[in-house]
Amino acid sequence: MTQIAHETDPDDIDPSAFDMIIDVRPHGATSARLQGSIFVRLEELLASPATVIETSNTRVLVTCDVGLRSAIAVERLRTAGYFNTTSLRGGIDAWRRSGLPLSGADGLTSVQLERYDRHLKLGFIGAEGQSKLLAANVVVVGAGGLGSPVIAYLAAAGVGTLTIIDDDTVDSSNLQRQPIHGIHDLANAKVDSAEAFIRSLNPDVQVVTHRTRLETSNAAELLAGATVVVDASDNFAARHAINAAAVAHGVPVAFASVYRMEGQISVFDASRGPCYRCVFPDMPDVTIPLDCLTVGVLGSVTGILGSMQATEAIKLIVGNGQSLLGTLVLYDGMRQEFTRLPVSKDPACSVCGDQNA
Ligand SMILES: [Zn+2]
């Protein structure tokens, strides 16, 4: 048997020639990998190689992200007498760049493994979380200032179905804060330019559009089948209608609103905490103009709040991370300050309170 080299280039490797492939990436178990590889913590491997590798003659390929951890592992293993070990030079990144096949990550295609690579490297998403994102249906109410970043980031994240509800057309005054719409979309339906934006970004996303105004009468139907609802609407009537339908369907809502340079954000889920109405019980006089149509607003502030909503939606879908359920966050763009306020379920809530049980 010829002595194998300390490091081997991806193009010179035949994985089937090895008795074992050991992946020493800390996040390995949730990532795309060489077929047949097993995950072993580097510390564990170095502390007791005999419990992992059968004999000193066992032919072992060691892999990691860029070939540094695996090179260290091989050097130490060789010092311990395991001379048939080699490190994948350049790691799995180089393997991928050479167009060589990866597998094992929960039914994701090789194109998806590449597209969502940075999710796969995040322990809290990983392949399992990415599969959940691809299977999710997020209903986004509003394709305006908040909806634009929400739609952009959820589409990029690979949410499998984005259902977009908006009855508005694109106006030139929207372009200051709604970057999914462009000058060629003026006077067209926002749901159409939102759909075109998503299609140009990510073919994994199915787009469902409803060019309609969400109201109490149609909210339950429009929110049916949602994994998560994102309330990116700009008026109290819509928020209350979304809330009532979401409570009825048992679906969590990632809520935000923006006023001038300030914003607020929370997650509502009546099955585990407060609903919107628990926190905002009174519907203000609708003659008071509080929407973006009539007051000033900074586009980057809607960008911050919308990005936070997308983050909350993703955490809810993958079922990991601490959501804002039970916390209302206030954001002050002038001072760049966040304030966290605890909020809780109101037993007397007219939507989710005890009398409705
Ligand atoms: Zn409530």
Coordinates of C-alpha atoms and ligand atoms in Angstrom, one line a residue:
M1 CA 0.0 0.0 0.0
T2 CA 1.4 3.4 -0.9
Q3 CA 1.7 5.9 1.8
I4 CA -1.0 8.5 1.5
A5 CA -0.2 12.2 1.7
H6 CA -0.8 14.5 4.6
E7 CA -3.2 16.5 2.4
T8 CA -5.0 15.6 -0.8
D9 CA -6.6 17.9 -3.4
P10 CA -10.4 17.4 -3.9
D11 CA -9.9 16.4 -7.5
D12 CA -7.5 13.6 -6.5
I13 CA -9.8 12.0 -4.0
D14 CA -12.0 9.0 -4.5
P15 CA -14.1 8.9 -1.3
S16 CA -14.9 5.2 -1.8
A17 CA -11.1 4.4 -1.4
F18 CA -11.4 5.3 2.3
D19 CA -12.5 3.1 5.1
M20 CA -13.8 6.2 7.0
I21 CA -14.5 9.8 6.3
I22 CA -14.4 11.9 9.4
D23 CA -16.0 15.4 9.4
V24 CA -14.6 17.6 12.2
R25 CA -16.6 20.8 11.6
P26 CA -18.2 22.1 14.8
H27 CA -21.5 22.6 13.0
G28 CA -21.0 19.5 10.8
A29 CA -24.1 17.6 11.7
T30 CA -26.3 20.3 10.2
S31 CA -24.4 20.9 7.0
A32 CA -23.9 19.4 3.6
R33 CA -21.1 16.8 3.7
L34 CA -19.2 14.2 1.8
Q35 CA -21.4 11.1 1.3
G36 CA -20.7 8.5 4.1
S37 CA -18.9 10.9 6.4
I38 CA -19.4 10.8 10.1
F39 CA -19.2 13.7 12.5
V40 CA -16.7 13.7 15.3
R41 CA -15.8 16.6 17.5
L42 CA -12.1 17.5 16.9
E43 CA -11.4 17.4 20.6
E44 CA -12.9 14.0 21.0
L45 CA -11.0 12.6 18.0
L46 CA -7.7 13.9 19.3
A47 CA -8.3 12.8 22.9
S48 CA -9.1 9.2 22.0
P49 CA -8.6 8.3 18.3
A50 CA -8.8 4.6 19.1
T51 CA -12.5 4.9 20.0
V52 CA -13.2 6.4 16.6
I53 CA -10.7 4.8 14.2
E54 CA -10.5 1.0 14.2
T55 CA -6.8 0.3 13.6
S56 CA -3.7 2.4 12.7
N57 CA -4.1 0.9 9.2
T58 CA -7.6 2.2 8.6
R59 CA -7.6 4.6 5.7
V60 CA -9.2 7.8 6.9
L61 CA -10.1 11.1 5.1
V62 CA -10.6 14.0 7.4
T63 CA -12.7 17.0 6.3
C64 CA -13.7 20.4 7.6
D65 CA -14.7 23.8 6.1
V66 CA -11.4 25.0 4.7
G67 CA -8.9 22.3 5.5
L68 CA -7.3 23.8 8.6
R69 CA -9.0 21.8 11.4
S70 CA -8.6 18.6 9.3
A71 CA -4.9 19.3 8.7
I72 CA -4.4 19.8 12.4
A73 CA -6.3 16.6 13.1
V74 CA -4.2 14.6 10.6
E75 CA -1.0 15.9 11.9
R76 CA -1.9 14.9 15.4
L77 CA -3.3 11.5 14.3
R78 CA -0.1 10.7 12.4
T79 CA 1.9 11.6 15.6
A80 CA -0.3 9.1 17.4
G81 CA 0.6 6.4 14.7
Y82 CA -2.4 6.7 12.3
F83 CA -0.4 7.1 9.1
N84 CA -3.2 6.3 6.7
T85 CA -4.9 9.6 7.3
T86 CA -5.2 12.5 5.0
S87 CA -6.8 15.9 5.1
L88 CA -9.1 17.2 2.4
R89 CA -7.0 20.2 1.1
G90 CA -9.1 23.4 1.0
G91 CA -11.9 21.6 2.9
I92 CA -15.5 21.2 1.8
D93 CA -15.4 24.7 0.4
A94 CA -12.8 23.6 -2.1
W95 CA -14.7 20.3 -2.7
R96 CA -17.8 22.3 -3.5
R97 CA -15.9 24.7 -5.8
S98 CA -14.6 21.7 -7.8
G99 CA -18.3 20.8 -8.4
L100 CA -18.0 17.6 -6.5
P101 CA -21.2 16.1 -5.0
L102 CA -22.3 16.7 -1.4
S103 CA -25.1 15.0 0.3
G104 CA -26.9 14.2 3.4
A105 CA -28.6 17.4 4.3
D106 CA -32.3 16.6 4.7
G107 CA -33.4 16.4 1.1
L108 CA -31.8 19.6 0.0
T109 CA -30.6 19.7 -3.6
S110 CA -26.9 20.5 -4.4
V111 CA -28.1 23.9 -5.7
Q112 CA -29.9 24.6 -2.4
L113 CA -27.0 23.4 -0.3
E114 CA -24.9 26.1 -2.0
R115 CA -27.6 28.8 -1.9
Y116 CA -28.4 28.3 1.8
D117 CA -24.8 27.5 2.8
R118 CA -24.7 30.3 5.4
H119 CA -27.9 29.0 7.0
L120 CA -26.5 25.5 7.1
K121 CA -23.5 26.9 9.0
L122 CA -25.8 28.5 11.6
G123 CA -26.6 25.9 14.2
F124 CA -30.0 27.3 14.9
I125 CA -31.1 26.8 11.3
G126 CA -29.0 24.0 9.7
A127 CA -30.4 21.6 7.1
E128 CA -33.4 20.8 9.3
G129 CA -34.4 24.4 9.7
Q130 CA -33.8 25.1 6.0
S131 CA -36.2 22.2 5.1
K132 CA -38.7 23.8 7.5
L133 CA -38.3 27.2 5.8
L134 CA -38.8 25.6 2.3
A135 CA -42.0 23.9 3.6
A136 CA -43.4 27.1 5.2
N137 CA -46.1 29.4 4.0
V138 CA -45.7 33.0 5.3
V139 CA -48.5 35.3 4.7
V140 CA -47.3 38.9 4.4
V141 CA -50.0 41.5 4.8
G142 CA -48.7 44.7 3.1
A143 CA -46.1 45.0 0.4
G144 CA -45.0 48.5 1.4
G145 CA -42.4 50.0 3.7
L146 CA -42.3 47.0 6.1
G147 CA -43.4 44.5 3.6
S148 CA -40.5 45.2 1.2
P149 CA -37.7 44.1 3.5
V150 CA -39.8 41.3 4.9
I151 CA -40.5 40.0 1.4
A152 CA -36.9 40.4 0.3
Y153 CA -35.3 38.6 3.3
L154 CA -37.9 35.8 3.5
A155 CA -37.6 35.2 -0.3
A156 CA -33.8 35.2 0.0
A157 CA -34.1 32.8 3.0
G158 CA -36.0 30.3 1.0
V159 CA -39.4 30.4 2.5
G160 CA -41.2 28.0 0.3
T161 CA -44.4 29.9 -0.2
L162 CA -44.9 33.7 0.2
T163 CA -48.5 34.8 0.1
I164 CA -48.7 38.5 -0.4
I165 CA -51.8 40.6 0.3
D166 CA -52.0 44.2 -0.8
D167 CA -54.5 46.2 -2.8
D168 CA -52.3 49.2 -3.5
T169 CA -50.4 50.4 -6.7
V170 CA -46.9 51.7 -6.8
D171 CA -46.7 55.4 -6.4
S172 CA -43.5 57.4 -6.9
S173 CA -43.6 58.5 -3.2
N174 CA -43.3 54.8 -2.2
L175 CA -39.9 54.4 -3.8
Q176 CA -38.2 56.3 -0.9
R177 CA -38.7 53.3 1.4
Q178 CA -40.0 50.3 -0.7
P179 CA -37.0 48.9 -2.6
I180 CA -38.7 45.8 -4.0
H181 CA -40.6 48.2 -6.3
G182 CA -38.9 50.3 -9.0
I183 CA -39.7 53.1 -11.5
H184 CA -40.9 50.6 -14.1
D185 CA -43.6 49.4 -11.6
L186 CA -45.2 52.8 -11.2
A187 CA -49.0 52.6 -11.3
N188 CA -48.8 48.8 -11.3
A189 CA -50.1 46.6 -8.5
K190 CA -47.6 46.2 -5.7
V191 CA -48.4 42.5 -5.5
D192 CA -47.2 42.2 -9.1
S193 CA -43.9 44.0 -8.6
A194 CA -43.4 42.0 -5.4
E195 CA -43.9 38.8 -7.3
A196 CA -41.5 39.8 -10.0
F197 CA -38.9 40.8 -7.4
I198 CA -39.2 37.4 -5.7
R199 CA -39.0 35.5 -9.0
S200 CA -35.8 37.3 -10.0
L201 CA -34.3 36.4 -6.6
N202 CA -35.2 32.9 -5.7
P203 CA -36.9 30.2 -7.8
D204 CA -37.4 28.1 -4.7
V205 CA -40.2 30.4 -3.6
Q206 CA -43.8 29.9 -4.7
V207 CA -45.6 33.2 -4.8
V208 CA -49.3 33.6 -4.1
T209 CA -50.7 37.1 -4.5
H210 CA -54.1 38.6 -3.4
R211 CA -54.7 42.1 -4.8
T212 CA -57.2 42.9 -2.2
R213 CA -57.6 44.8 1.0
L214 CA -57.5 42.6 4.1
E215 CA -60.6 43.3 6.2
T216 CA -62.6 41.5 8.9
S217 CA -64.8 39.9 6.3
N218 CA -62.0 38.2 4.3
A219 CA -59.1 37.9 6.8
A220 CA -59.9 34.3 8.0
E221 CA -59.9 33.1 4.4
L222 CA -56.7 35.0 3.4
L223 CA -54.8 33.7 6.4
A224 CA -55.8 30.1 6.1
G225 CA -52.8 27.7 5.7
A226 CA -50.3 30.2 7.1
T227 CA -47.3 28.9 9.0
V228 CA -46.6 32.4 10.2
V229 CA -48.3 35.7 9.4
V230 CA -46.3 38.9 9.1
D231 CA -48.4 42.0 9.8
A232 CA -46.8 44.7 7.7
S233 CA -50.0 46.6 7.3
D234 CA -50.3 50.3 8.0
N235 CA -53.6 50.8 9.7
F236 CA -55.3 49.7 12.9
A237 CA -58.4 48.2 11.2
A238 CA -56.1 45.7 9.3
R239 CA -54.1 44.9 12.4
H240 CA -57.3 44.0 14.4
A241 CA -58.6 42.0 11.5
I242 CA -55.3 40.1 11.1
N243 CA -55.2 39.5 14.8
A244 CA -58.7 38.1 15.0
A245 CA -58.1 35.7 12.1
A246 CA -54.7 34.6 13.4
V247 CA -56.1 33.8 16.8
A248 CA -58.9 31.8 15.2
H249 CA -56.4 29.9 13.1
G250 CA -53.9 29.5 16.0
V251 CA -51.1 31.1 13.9
P252 CA -48.4 33.3 15.3
V253 CA -48.0 36.9 14.0
A254 CA -44.8 38.8 13.6
F255 CA -46.0 42.4 14.1
A256 CA -44.3 45.7 13.5
S257 CA -45.3 49.3 12.9
V258 CA -43.4 52.5 12.1
Y259 CA -44.1 56.1 12.8
R260 CA -41.7 58.8 11.6
M261 CA -38.3 57.7 13.1
E262 CA -39.8 55.2 15.6
G263 CA -41.0 51.7 15.5
Q264 CA -42.3 48.9 17.5
I265 CA -42.2 45.1 17.1
S266 CA -43.5 42.0 18.8
V267 CA -44.7 38.5 18.2
F268 CA -48.3 37.6 19.1
D269 CA -49.6 34.1 19.6
A270 CA -52.7 33.7 21.7
S271 CA -52.0 30.0 22.3
R272 CA -48.8 30.8 24.2
G273 CA -49.0 34.5 25.1
P274 CA -50.7 37.8 24.2
C275 CA -52.5 38.6 21.0
Y276 CA -52.3 42.1 19.4
R277 CA -55.6 43.1 21.1
C278 CA -54.2 42.1 24.6
V279 CA -51.5 44.7 24.1
F280 CA -53.4 47.3 22.1
P281 CA -57.0 46.9 23.3
D282 CA -58.5 50.0 21.9
M283 CA -58.9 50.8 18.2
P284 CA -57.9 54.5 17.9
D285 CA -60.1 57.0 16.1
V286 CA -59.6 56.1 12.5
T287 CA -59.8 59.8 11.5
I288 CA -56.4 60.4 13.2
P289 CA -53.9 59.9 10.4
L290 CA -51.1 57.6 11.6
D291 CA -50.2 55.8 8.4
C292 CA -47.3 56.6 6.1
L293 CA -49.6 58.2 3.6
T294 CA -49.9 61.3 5.7
V295 CA -46.9 61.5 8.0
G296 CA -43.2 61.4 7.3
V297 CA -41.2 58.2 7.7
L298 CA -37.6 57.3 7.2
G299 CA -37.2 54.4 4.8
S300 CA -34.2 52.9 6.6
V301 CA -36.3 52.8 9.8
T302 CA -38.9 50.7 8.0
G303 CA -36.0 48.6 6.8
I304 CA -34.8 47.9 10.3
L305 CA -38.2 47.0 11.6
G306 CA -39.1 44.9 8.5
S307 CA -35.8 43.0 8.8
M308 CA -36.5 42.3 12.5
Q309 CA -40.0 41.0 11.5
A310 CA -38.3 38.7 8.9
T311 CA -35.9 37.5 11.7
E312 CA -38.9 36.8 14.0
A313 CA -40.7 34.9 11.2
I314 CA -37.6 32.7 10.5
K315 CA -37.2 31.9 14.2
L316 CA -40.9 30.9 14.5
I317 CA -40.6 28.7 11.4
V318 CA -37.4 26.8 12.5
G319 CA -38.6 26.7 16.1
N320 CA -35.4 27.9 17.5
G321 CA -34.1 31.0 19.2
Q322 CA -36.0 33.2 21.6
S323 CA -38.9 35.0 19.9
L324 CA -40.4 38.4 20.9
L325 CA -43.5 36.7 22.2
G326 CA -44.2 38.5 25.5
T327 CA -41.9 41.4 24.7
L328 CA -42.7 44.6 22.9
V329 CA -39.6 46.3 21.5
L330 CA -39.6 50.0 20.9
Y331 CA -37.0 51.4 18.5
D332 CA -36.0 55.1 18.4
G333 CA -34.1 55.8 15.2
M334 CA -33.0 59.3 16.3
R335 CA -31.1 57.9 19.3
Q336 CA -30.6 54.4 18.0
E337 CA -32.1 53.0 21.1
F338 CA -34.1 49.8 21.7
T339 CA -36.4 49.5 24.7
R340 CA -37.8 46.1 25.7
L341 CA -41.2 46.1 27.5
P342 CA -42.8 42.9 28.9
V343 CA -46.3 42.3 27.6
S344 CA -48.7 39.6 28.7
K345 CA -52.0 38.0 27.9
D346 CA -55.1 39.9 29.1
P347 CA -57.6 37.4 30.6
A348 CA -60.3 40.0 29.7
C349 CA -59.1 40.4 26.1
S350 CA -62.1 40.7 23.7
V351 CA -60.4 38.4 21.2
C352 CA -58.5 35.7 23.1
G353 CA -59.7 36.3 26.7
D354 CA -61.4 33.8 29.0
Q355 CA -64.9 34.6 27.8
N356 CA -63.9 33.3 24.3
A357 CA -62.7 30.0 25.6
Ligands
ZN1 ZN -55.8 38.8 23.3

